[in-house]
Amino acid sequence: DAKTTQPTSMDCAEGRAANLPCNHSTISGNEYVYWYRQIHSQGPQYIIHGLKNNETNEMASLIITEDRKSSTLILPHATLRDTAVYYCIVRKSGAGSYQLTFGKGTKLSVIP
Amino acid sequence: KAGVTQTPRYLIKTRGQQVTLSCSPISGHRSVSWYQQTPGQGLQFLFEYFSETQRNKGNFPGRFSGRQFSNSRSEMNVSTLELGDSALYLCASSFEAGSTEAFFGQGTRLTVV
């Protein structure tokens, strides 16, 4: 699976949009971009995933550049409960097993 | 429906002992994966089981083993515990390999003294 690069930490004011970038310049055509987050002392939680089109669900939006070398996770109105470590993961489609390769992630702090 | 259940939540063991951790996946899910999380190495994949067969294995020594039962419940075992095995052990379940989402349990916090 391709490697990802994320900033170590970010701050965001409560109520503002949080934009979390991820670089995956070696991504191949059959690899999806996944985002998970881990709130302190809990197991990771799935947020969203995409291949090449922008995706939106009730939690977030995922914007993938046209060349697919980078993406941005957007939390439209960050709350204090969004404070967590966010992981950007690249995973092959049709993989024979559900394996996630986690990097260091971005520690997002939502400030009141 | 009930989420992924891991037991016990906390465990303290002595070096050299062995330990068994348990994971009950979401009902109907057949894939169970295990991860180790430490401050230094982050989240690392241990292994995955599907229909009682180990389908994938991470880069861990043979002291780490697991199994899955016919009801999809899984156990992982660590023998001859070392101080460095102190970690949060997380279990994740998904319906199958092609699933879009894995659901994680709260983890078992293992401390080796």
PDB file of N, CA, C and O in Angstrom, chain A residues 16-73:
ATOM      1  N   ARG A  16     -15.581  26.396  13.206  1.00  0.00           N
ATOM      2  CA  ARG A  16     -14.976  26.626  11.894  1.00  0.00           C
ATOM      3  C   ARG A  16     -14.741  25.295  11.193  1.00  0.00           C
ATOM      4  O   ARG A  16     -14.795  24.217  11.801  1.00  0.00           O
ATOM      5  N   ALA A  17     -14.461  25.366   9.901  1.00  0.00           N
ATOM      6  CA  ALA A  17     -14.139  24.155   9.154  1.00  0.00           C
ATOM      7  C   ALA A  17     -12.709  23.725   9.457  1.00  0.00           C
ATOM      8  O   ALA A  17     -11.805  24.546   9.512  1.00  0.00           O
ATOM      9  N   ALA A  18     -12.548  22.435   9.636  1.00  0.00           N
ATOM     10  CA  ALA A  18     -11.207  21.866   9.808  1.00  0.00           C
ATOM     11  C   ALA A  18     -10.832  21.182   8.504  1.00  0.00           C
ATOM     12  O   ALA A  18     -11.582  20.335   8.004  1.00  0.00           O
ATOM     13  N   ASN A  19      -9.697  21.591   7.945  1.00  0.00           N
ATOM     14  CA  ASN A  19      -9.214  21.025   6.693  1.00  0.00           C
ATOM     15  C   ASN A  19      -7.922  20.259   6.956  1.00  0.00           C
ATOM     16  O   ASN A  19      -6.895  20.859   7.257  1.00  0.00           O
ATOM     17  N   LEU A  20      -7.988  18.945   6.836  1.00  0.00           N
ATOM     18  CA  LEU A  20      -6.828  18.112   7.135  1.00  0.00           C
ATOM     19  C   LEU A  20      -6.244  17.562   5.837  1.00  0.00           C
ATOM     20  O   LEU A  20      -6.892  16.777   5.144  1.00  0.00           O
ATOM     21  N   PRO A  21      -4.992  17.955   5.518  1.00  0.00           N
ATOM     22  CA  PRO A  21      -4.395  17.503   4.266  1.00  0.00           C
ATOM     23  C   PRO A  21      -3.685  16.157   4.404  1.00  0.00           C
ATOM     24  O   PRO A  21      -3.264  15.770   5.498  1.00  0.00           O
ATOM     25  N   CYS A  22      -3.547  15.501   3.265  1.00  0.00           N
ATOM     26  CA  CYS A  22      -2.823  14.222   3.225  1.00  0.00           C
ATOM     27  C   CYS A  22      -2.151  14.111   1.857  1.00  0.00           C
ATOM     28  O   CYS A  22      -2.788  14.351   0.838  1.00  0.00           O
ATOM     29  N   ASN A  23      -0.898  13.751   1.892  1.00  0.00           N
ATOM     30  CA  ASN A  23      -0.169  13.534   0.646  1.00  0.00           C
ATOM     31  C   ASN A  23       0.011  12.047   0.425  1.00  0.00           C
ATOM     32  O   ASN A  23       0.443  11.324   1.326  1.00  0.00           O
ATOM     33  N   HIS A  24      -0.343  11.575  -0.769  1.00  0.00           N
ATOM     34  CA  HIS A  24      -0.165  10.155  -1.125  1.00  0.00           C
ATOM     35  C   HIS A  24       0.295  10.084  -2.557  1.00  0.00           C
ATOM     36  O   HIS A  24      -0.412   9.544  -3.423  1.00  0.00           O
ATOM     37  N   SER A  25       1.485  10.632  -2.804  1.00  0.00           N
ATOM     38  CA  SER A  25       1.966  10.830  -4.171  1.00  0.00           C
ATOM     39  C   SER A  25       2.240   9.527  -4.918  1.00  0.00           C
ATOM     40  O   SER A  25       2.316   9.531  -6.145  1.00  0.00           O
ATOM     41  N   THR A  26       2.398   8.413  -4.189  1.00  0.00           N
ATOM     42  CA  THR A  26       2.691   7.136  -4.868  1.00  0.00           C
ATOM     43  C   THR A  26       1.457   6.249  -4.999  1.00  0.00           C
ATOM     44  O   THR A  26       1.574   5.067  -5.300  1.00  0.00           O
ATOM     45  N   ILE A  27       0.300   6.818  -4.825  1.00  0.00           N
ATOM     46  CA  ILE A  27      -0.933   6.042  -4.882  1.00  0.00           C
ATOM     47  C   ILE A  27      -1.107   5.428  -6.271  1.00  0.00           C
ATOM     48  O   ILE A  27      -0.770   6.041  -7.287  1.00  0.00           O
ATOM     49  N   SER A  28      -1.594   4.210  -6.316  1.00  0.00           N
ATOM     50  CA  SER A  28      -1.812   3.563  -7.604  1.00  0.00           C
ATOM     51  C   SER A  28      -3.306   3.561  -7.925  1.00  0.00           C
ATOM     52  O   SER A  28      -4.138   3.874  -7.088  1.00  0.00           O
ATOM     53  N   GLY A  29      -3.603   3.186  -9.160  1.00  0.00           N
ATOM     54  CA  GLY A  29      -4.954   3.355  -9.672  1.00  0.00           C
ATOM     55  C   GLY A  29      -6.044   2.601  -8.940  1.00  0.00           C
ATOM     56  O   GLY A  29      -7.204   3.005  -8.950  1.00  0.00           O
ATOM     57  N   ASN A  30      -5.677   1.503  -8.302  1.00  0.00           N
ATOM     58  CA  ASN A  30      -6.699   0.695  -7.624  1.00  0.00           C
ATOM     59  C   ASN A  30      -6.677   0.901  -6.117  1.00  0.00           C
ATOM     60  O   ASN A  30      -7.212   0.070  -5.374  1.00  0.00           O
ATOM     61  N   GLU A  31      -6.094   1.977  -5.662  1.00  0.00           N
ATOM     62  CA  GLU A  31      -6.032   2.248  -4.222  1.00  0.00           C
ATOM     63  C   GLU A  31      -6.990   3.362  -3.831  1.00  0.00           C
ATOM     64  O   GLU A  31      -7.056   4.405  -4.471  1.00  0.00           O
ATOM     65  N   TYR A  32      -7.730   3.101  -2.770  1.00  0.00           N
ATOM     66  CA  TYR A  32      -8.659   4.068  -2.224  1.00  0.00           C
ATOM     67  C   TYR A  32      -7.973   4.872  -1.117  1.00  0.00           C
ATOM     68  O   TYR A  32      -7.059   4.389  -0.457  1.00  0.00           O
ATOM     69  N   VAL A  33      -8.499   6.059  -0.868  1.00  0.00           N
ATOM     70  CA  VAL A  33      -8.075   6.867   0.276  1.00  0.00           C
ATOM     71  C   VAL A  33      -9.129   6.722   1.368  1.00  0.00           C
ATOM     72  O   VAL A  33     -10.313   6.971   1.132  1.00  0.00           O
ATOM     73  N   TYR A  34      -8.689   6.301   2.532  1.00  0.00           N
ATOM     74  CA  TYR A  34      -9.565   6.135   3.688  1.00  0.00           C
ATOM     75  C   TYR A  34      -9.156   7.120   4.775  1.00  0.00           C
ATOM     76  O   TYR A  34      -7.986   7.452   4.928  1.00  0.00           O
ATOM     77  N   TRP A  35     -10.134   7.558   5.539  1.00  0.00           N
ATOM     78  CA  TRP A  35      -9.863   8.357   6.735  1.00  0.00           C
ATOM     79  C   TRP A  35     -10.518   7.700   7.934  1.00  0.00           C
ATOM     80  O   TRP A  35     -11.702   7.341   7.900  1.00  0.00           O
ATOM     81  N   TYR A  36      -9.723   7.558   8.972  1.00  0.00           N
ATOM     82  CA  TYR A  36     -10.192   7.098  10.276  1.00  0.00           C
ATOM     83  C   TYR A  36      -9.761   8.133  11.312  1.00  0.00           C
ATOM     84  O   TYR A  36      -8.811   8.886  11.088  1.00  0.00           O
ATOM     85  N   ARG A  37     -10.424   8.158  12.429  1.00  0.00           N
ATOM     86  CA  ARG A  37      -9.964   8.995  13.527  1.00  0.00           C
ATOM     87  C   ARG A  37      -9.996   8.207  14.824  1.00  0.00           C
ATOM     88  O   ARG A  37     -10.747   7.242  14.960  1.00  0.00           O
ATOM     89  N   GLN A  38      -9.164   8.640  15.763  1.00  0.00           N
ATOM     90  CA  GLN A  38      -9.091   7.974  17.048  1.00  0.00           C
ATOM     91  C   GLN A  38      -9.165   9.032  18.137  1.00  0.00           C
ATOM     92  O   GLN A  38      -8.242   9.845  18.299  1.00  0.00           O
ATOM     93  N   ILE A  39     -10.272   9.000  18.829  1.00  0.00           N
ATOM     94  CA  ILE A  39     -10.453   9.866  19.983  1.00  0.00           C
ATOM     95  C   ILE A  39      -9.744   9.197  21.157  1.00  0.00           C
ATOM     96  O   ILE A  39      -9.753   7.975  21.275  1.00  0.00           O
ATOM     97  N   HIS A  40      -9.170   9.999  22.003  1.00  0.00           N
ATOM     98  CA  HIS A  40      -8.334   9.495  23.100  1.00  0.00           C
ATOM     99  C   HIS A  40      -8.959   8.304  23.826  1.00  0.00           C
ATOM    100  O   HIS A  40     -10.128   8.346  24.219  1.00  0.00           O
ATOM    101  N   SER A  41      -8.162   7.237  23.944  1.00  0.00           N
ATOM    102  CA  SER A  41      -8.547   6.035  24.698  1.00  0.00           C
ATOM    103  C   SER A  41      -9.671   5.230  24.046  1.00  0.00           C
ATOM    104  O   SER A  41     -10.264   4.382  24.697  1.00  0.00           O
ATOM    105  N   GLN A  42      -9.962   5.512  22.786  1.00  0.00           N
ATOM    106  CA  GLN A  42     -10.967   4.713  22.088  1.00  0.00           C
ATOM    107  C   GLN A  42     -10.358   4.039  20.867  1.00  0.00           C
ATOM    108  O   GLN A  42      -9.244   4.387  20.443  1.00  0.00           O
ATOM    109  N   GLY A  43     -11.069   3.082  20.288  1.00  0.00           N
ATOM    110  CA  GLY A  43     -10.613   2.474  19.047  1.00  0.00           C
ATOM    111  C   GLY A  43     -10.853   3.418  17.879  1.00  0.00           C
ATOM    112  O   GLY A  43     -11.711   4.303  17.942  1.00  0.00           O
ATOM    113  N   PRO A  44     -10.091   3.281  16.800  1.00  0.00           N
ATOM    114  CA  PRO A  44     -10.306   4.135  15.629  1.00  0.00           C
ATOM    115  C   PRO A  44     -11.732   4.012  15.086  1.00  0.00           C
ATOM    116  O   PRO A  44     -12.378   2.975  15.227  1.00  0.00           O
ATOM    117  N   GLN A  45     -12.174   5.087  14.451  1.00  0.00           N
ATOM    118  CA  GLN A  45     -13.519   5.157  13.900  1.00  0.00           C
ATOM    119  C   GLN A  45     -13.434   5.544  12.425  1.00  0.00           C
ATOM    120  O   GLN A  45     -12.750   6.509  12.058  1.00  0.00           O
ATOM    121  N   TYR A  46     -14.125   4.806  11.581  1.00  0.00           N
ATOM    122  CA  TYR A  46     -14.174   5.109  10.158  1.00  0.00           C
ATOM    123  C   TYR A  46     -14.881   6.444   9.932  1.00  0.00           C
ATOM    124  O   TYR A  46     -15.893   6.742  10.573  1.00  0.00           O
ATOM    125  N   ILE A  47     -14.323   7.254   9.008  1.00  0.00           N
ATOM    126  CA  ILE A  47     -14.975   8.521   8.674  1.00  0.00           C
ATOM    127  C   ILE A  47     -15.523   8.471   7.260  1.00  0.00           C
ATOM    128  O   ILE A  47     -16.719   8.664   7.029  1.00  0.00           O
ATOM    129  N   ILE A  48     -14.649   8.226   6.283  1.00  0.00           N
ATOM    130  CA  ILE A  48     -15.041   8.337   4.890  1.00  0.00           C
ATOM    131  C   ILE A  48     -13.972   7.705   4.024  1.00  0.00           C
ATOM    132  O   ILE A  48     -12.836   7.499   4.490  1.00  0.00           O
ATOM    133  N   HIS A  49     -14.297   7.379   2.782  1.00  0.00           N
ATOM    134  CA  HIS A  49     -13.281   6.919   1.859  1.00  0.00           C
ATOM    135  C   HIS A  49     -13.678   7.325   0.444  1.00  0.00           C
ATOM    136  O   HIS A  49     -14.855   7.646   0.179  1.00  0.00           O
ATOM    137  N   GLY A  50     -12.703   7.311  -0.469  1.00  0.00           N
ATOM    138  CA  GLY A  50     -12.982   7.676  -1.851  1.00  0.00           C
ATOM    139  C   GLY A  50     -11.903   7.175  -2.779  1.00  0.00           C
ATOM    140  O   GLY A  50     -10.790   6.862  -2.357  1.00  0.00           O
ATOM    141  N   LEU A  51     -12.233   7.138  -4.057  1.00  0.00           N
ATOM    142  CA  LEU A  51     -11.277   6.707  -5.091  1.00  0.00           C
ATOM    143  C   LEU A  51     -10.757   7.905  -5.865  1.00  0.00           C
ATOM    144  O   LEU A  51      -9.555   8.172  -5.892  1.00  0.00           O
ATOM    145  N   LYS A  52     -11.630   8.620  -6.543  1.00  0.00           N
ATOM    146  CA  LYS A  52     -11.180   9.803  -7.273  1.00  0.00           C
ATOM    147  C   LYS A  52     -12.200  10.931  -7.261  1.00  0.00           C
ATOM    148  O   LYS A  52     -11.849  12.071  -7.463  1.00  0.00           O
ATOM    149  N   ASN A  53     -13.447  10.611  -7.017  1.00  0.00           N
ATOM    150  CA  ASN A  53     -14.456  11.655  -6.929  1.00  0.00           C
ATOM    151  C   ASN A  53     -14.545  12.167  -5.496  1.00  0.00           C
ATOM    152  O   ASN A  53     -14.242  11.464  -4.553  1.00  0.00           O
ATOM    153  N   ASN A  54     -14.968  13.399  -5.361  1.00  0.00           N
ATOM    154  CA  ASN A  54     -15.184  13.945  -4.025  1.00  0.00           C
ATOM    155  C   ASN A  54     -16.342  13.213  -3.373  1.00  0.00           C
ATOM    156  O   ASN A  54     -17.306  12.822  -4.039  1.00  0.00           O
ATOM    157  N   GLU A  55     -16.233  13.003  -2.082  1.00  0.00           N
ATOM    158  CA  GLU A  55     -17.245  12.279  -1.346  1.00  0.00           C
ATOM    159  C   GLU A  55     -17.699  13.093  -0.148  1.00  0.00           C
ATOM    160  O   GLU A  55     -16.912  13.838   0.442  1.00  0.00           O
ATOM    161  N   THR A  56     -18.964  12.917   0.220  1.00  0.00           N
ATOM    162  CA  THR A  56     -19.504  13.593   1.406  1.00  0.00           C
ATOM    163  C   THR A  56     -20.422  12.640   2.134  1.00  0.00           C
ATOM    164  O   THR A  56     -21.178  11.902   1.502  1.00  0.00           O
ATOM    165  N   ASN A  57     -20.331  12.651   3.446  1.00  0.00           N
ATOM    166  CA  ASN A  57     -21.301  11.922   4.257  1.00  0.00           C
ATOM    167  C   ASN A  57     -21.660  12.802   5.451  1.00  0.00           C
ATOM    168  O   ASN A  57     -21.308  13.994   5.489  1.00  0.00           O
ATOM    169  N   GLU A  58     -22.352  12.229   6.411  1.00  0.00           N
ATOM    170  CA  GLU A  58     -22.844  13.036   7.524  1.00  0.00           C
ATOM    171  C   GLU A  58     -21.717  13.525   8.425  1.00  0.00           C
ATOM    172  O   GLU A  58     -21.913  14.438   9.219  1.00  0.00           O
ATOM    173  N   MET A  59     -20.568  12.923   8.331  1.00  0.00           N
ATOM    174  CA  MET A  59     -19.456  13.326   9.190  1.00  0.00           C
ATOM    175  C   MET A  59     -18.518  14.322   8.536  1.00  0.00           C
ATOM    176  O   MET A  59     -18.025  15.247   9.195  1.00  0.00           O
ATOM    177  N   ALA A  60     -18.238  14.124   7.234  1.00  0.00           N
ATOM    178  CA  ALA A  60     -17.169  14.906   6.623  1.00  0.00           C
ATOM    179  C   ALA A  60     -17.276  14.886   5.107  1.00  0.00           C
ATOM    180  O   ALA A  60     -18.104  14.183   4.537  1.00  0.00           O
ATOM    181  N   SER A  61     -16.395  15.681   4.488  1.00  0.00           N
ATOM    182  CA  SER A  61     -16.228  15.651   3.034  1.00  0.00           C
ATOM    183  C   SER A  61     -14.788  15.288   2.726  1.00  0.00           C
ATOM    184  O   SER A  61     -13.871  15.626   3.489  1.00  0.00           O
ATOM    185  N   LEU A  62     -14.613  14.593   1.617  1.00  0.00           N
ATOM    186  CA  LEU A  62     -13.280  14.199   1.174  1.00  0.00           C
ATOM    187  C   LEU A  62     -13.064  14.768  -0.223  1.00  0.00           C
ATOM    188  O   LEU A  62     -13.839  14.474  -1.135  1.00  0.00           O
ATOM    189  N   ILE A  63     -12.007  15.576  -0.348  1.00  0.00           N
ATOM    190  CA  ILE A  63     -11.664  16.164  -1.633  1.00  0.00           C
ATOM    191  C   ILE A  63     -10.364  15.528  -2.101  1.00  0.00           C
ATOM    192  O   ILE A  63      -9.344  15.599  -1.406  1.00  0.00           O
ATOM    193  N   ILE A  64     -10.396  14.888  -3.262  1.00  0.00           N
ATOM    194  CA  ILE A  64      -9.207  14.237  -3.820  1.00  0.00           C
ATOM    195  C   ILE A  64      -8.801  15.003  -5.061  1.00  0.00           C
ATOM    196  O   ILE A  64      -9.632  15.278  -5.933  1.00  0.00           O
ATOM    197  N   THR A  65      -7.527  15.369  -5.160  1.00  0.00           N
ATOM    198  CA  THR A  65      -7.063  16.122  -6.329  1.00  0.00           C
ATOM    199  C   THR A  65      -7.186  15.262  -7.588  1.00  0.00           C
ATOM    200  O   THR A  65      -7.232  14.026  -7.515  1.00  0.00           O
ATOM    201  N   GLU A  66      -7.195  15.938  -8.724  1.00  0.00           N
ATOM    202  CA  GLU A  66      -7.411  15.221  -9.983  1.00  0.00           C
ATOM    203  C   GLU A  66      -6.317  14.188 -10.251  1.00  0.00           C
ATOM    204  O   GLU A  66      -6.588  13.108 -10.781  1.00  0.00           O
ATOM    205  N   ASP A  67      -5.084  14.508  -9.862  1.00  0.00           N
ATOM    206  CA  ASP A  67      -4.001  13.547 -10.079  1.00  0.00           C
ATOM    207  C   ASP A  67      -3.933  12.507  -8.964  1.00  0.00           C
ATOM    208  O   ASP A  67      -3.088  11.609  -8.984  1.00  0.00           O
ATOM    209  N   ARG A  68      -4.807  12.626  -7.979  1.00  0.00           N
ATOM    210  CA  ARG A  68      -4.943  11.706  -6.837  1.00  0.00           C
ATOM    211  C   ARG A  68      -3.708  11.640  -5.955  1.00  0.00           C
ATOM    212  O   ARG A  68      -3.570  10.738  -5.139  1.00  0.00           O
ATOM    213  N   LYS A  69      -2.813  12.587  -6.069  1.00  0.00           N
ATOM    214  CA  LYS A  69      -1.608  12.563  -5.255  1.00  0.00           C
ATOM    215  C   LYS A  69      -1.824  13.163  -3.873  1.00  0.00           C
ATOM    216  O   LYS A  69      -0.960  13.046  -2.996  1.00  0.00           O
ATOM    217  N   SER A  70      -2.929  13.828  -3.661  1.00  0.00           N
ATOM    218  CA  SER A  70      -3.210  14.363  -2.340  1.00  0.00           C
ATOM    219  C   SER A  70      -4.720  14.465  -2.132  1.00  0.00           C
ATOM    220  O   SER A  70      -5.497  14.378  -3.090  1.00  0.00           O
ATOM    221  N   SER A  71      -5.098  14.614  -0.869  1.00  0.00           N
ATOM    222  CA  SER A  71      -6.513  14.754  -0.541  1.00  0.00           C
ATOM    223  C   SER A  71      -6.661  15.622   0.702  1.00  0.00           C
ATOM    224  O   SER A  71      -5.684  15.869   1.426  1.00  0.00           O
ATOM    225  N   THR A  72      -7.878  16.082   0.930  1.00  0.00           N
ATOM    226  CA  THR A  72      -8.177  16.888   2.110  1.00  0.00           C
ATOM    227  C   THR A  72      -9.463  16.395   2.739  1.00  0.00           C
ATOM    228  O   THR A  72     -10.470  16.222   2.042  1.00  0.00           O
ATOM    229  N   LEU A  73      -9.410  16.141   4.016  1.00  0.00           N
ATOM    230  CA  LEU A  73     -10.609  15.816   4.779  1.00  0.00           C
ATOM    231  C   LEU A  73     -11.145  17.107   5.369  1.00  0.00           C
ATOM    232  O   LEU A  73     -10.399  17.859   5.988  1.00  0.00           O
TER     233      LEU A  73
END
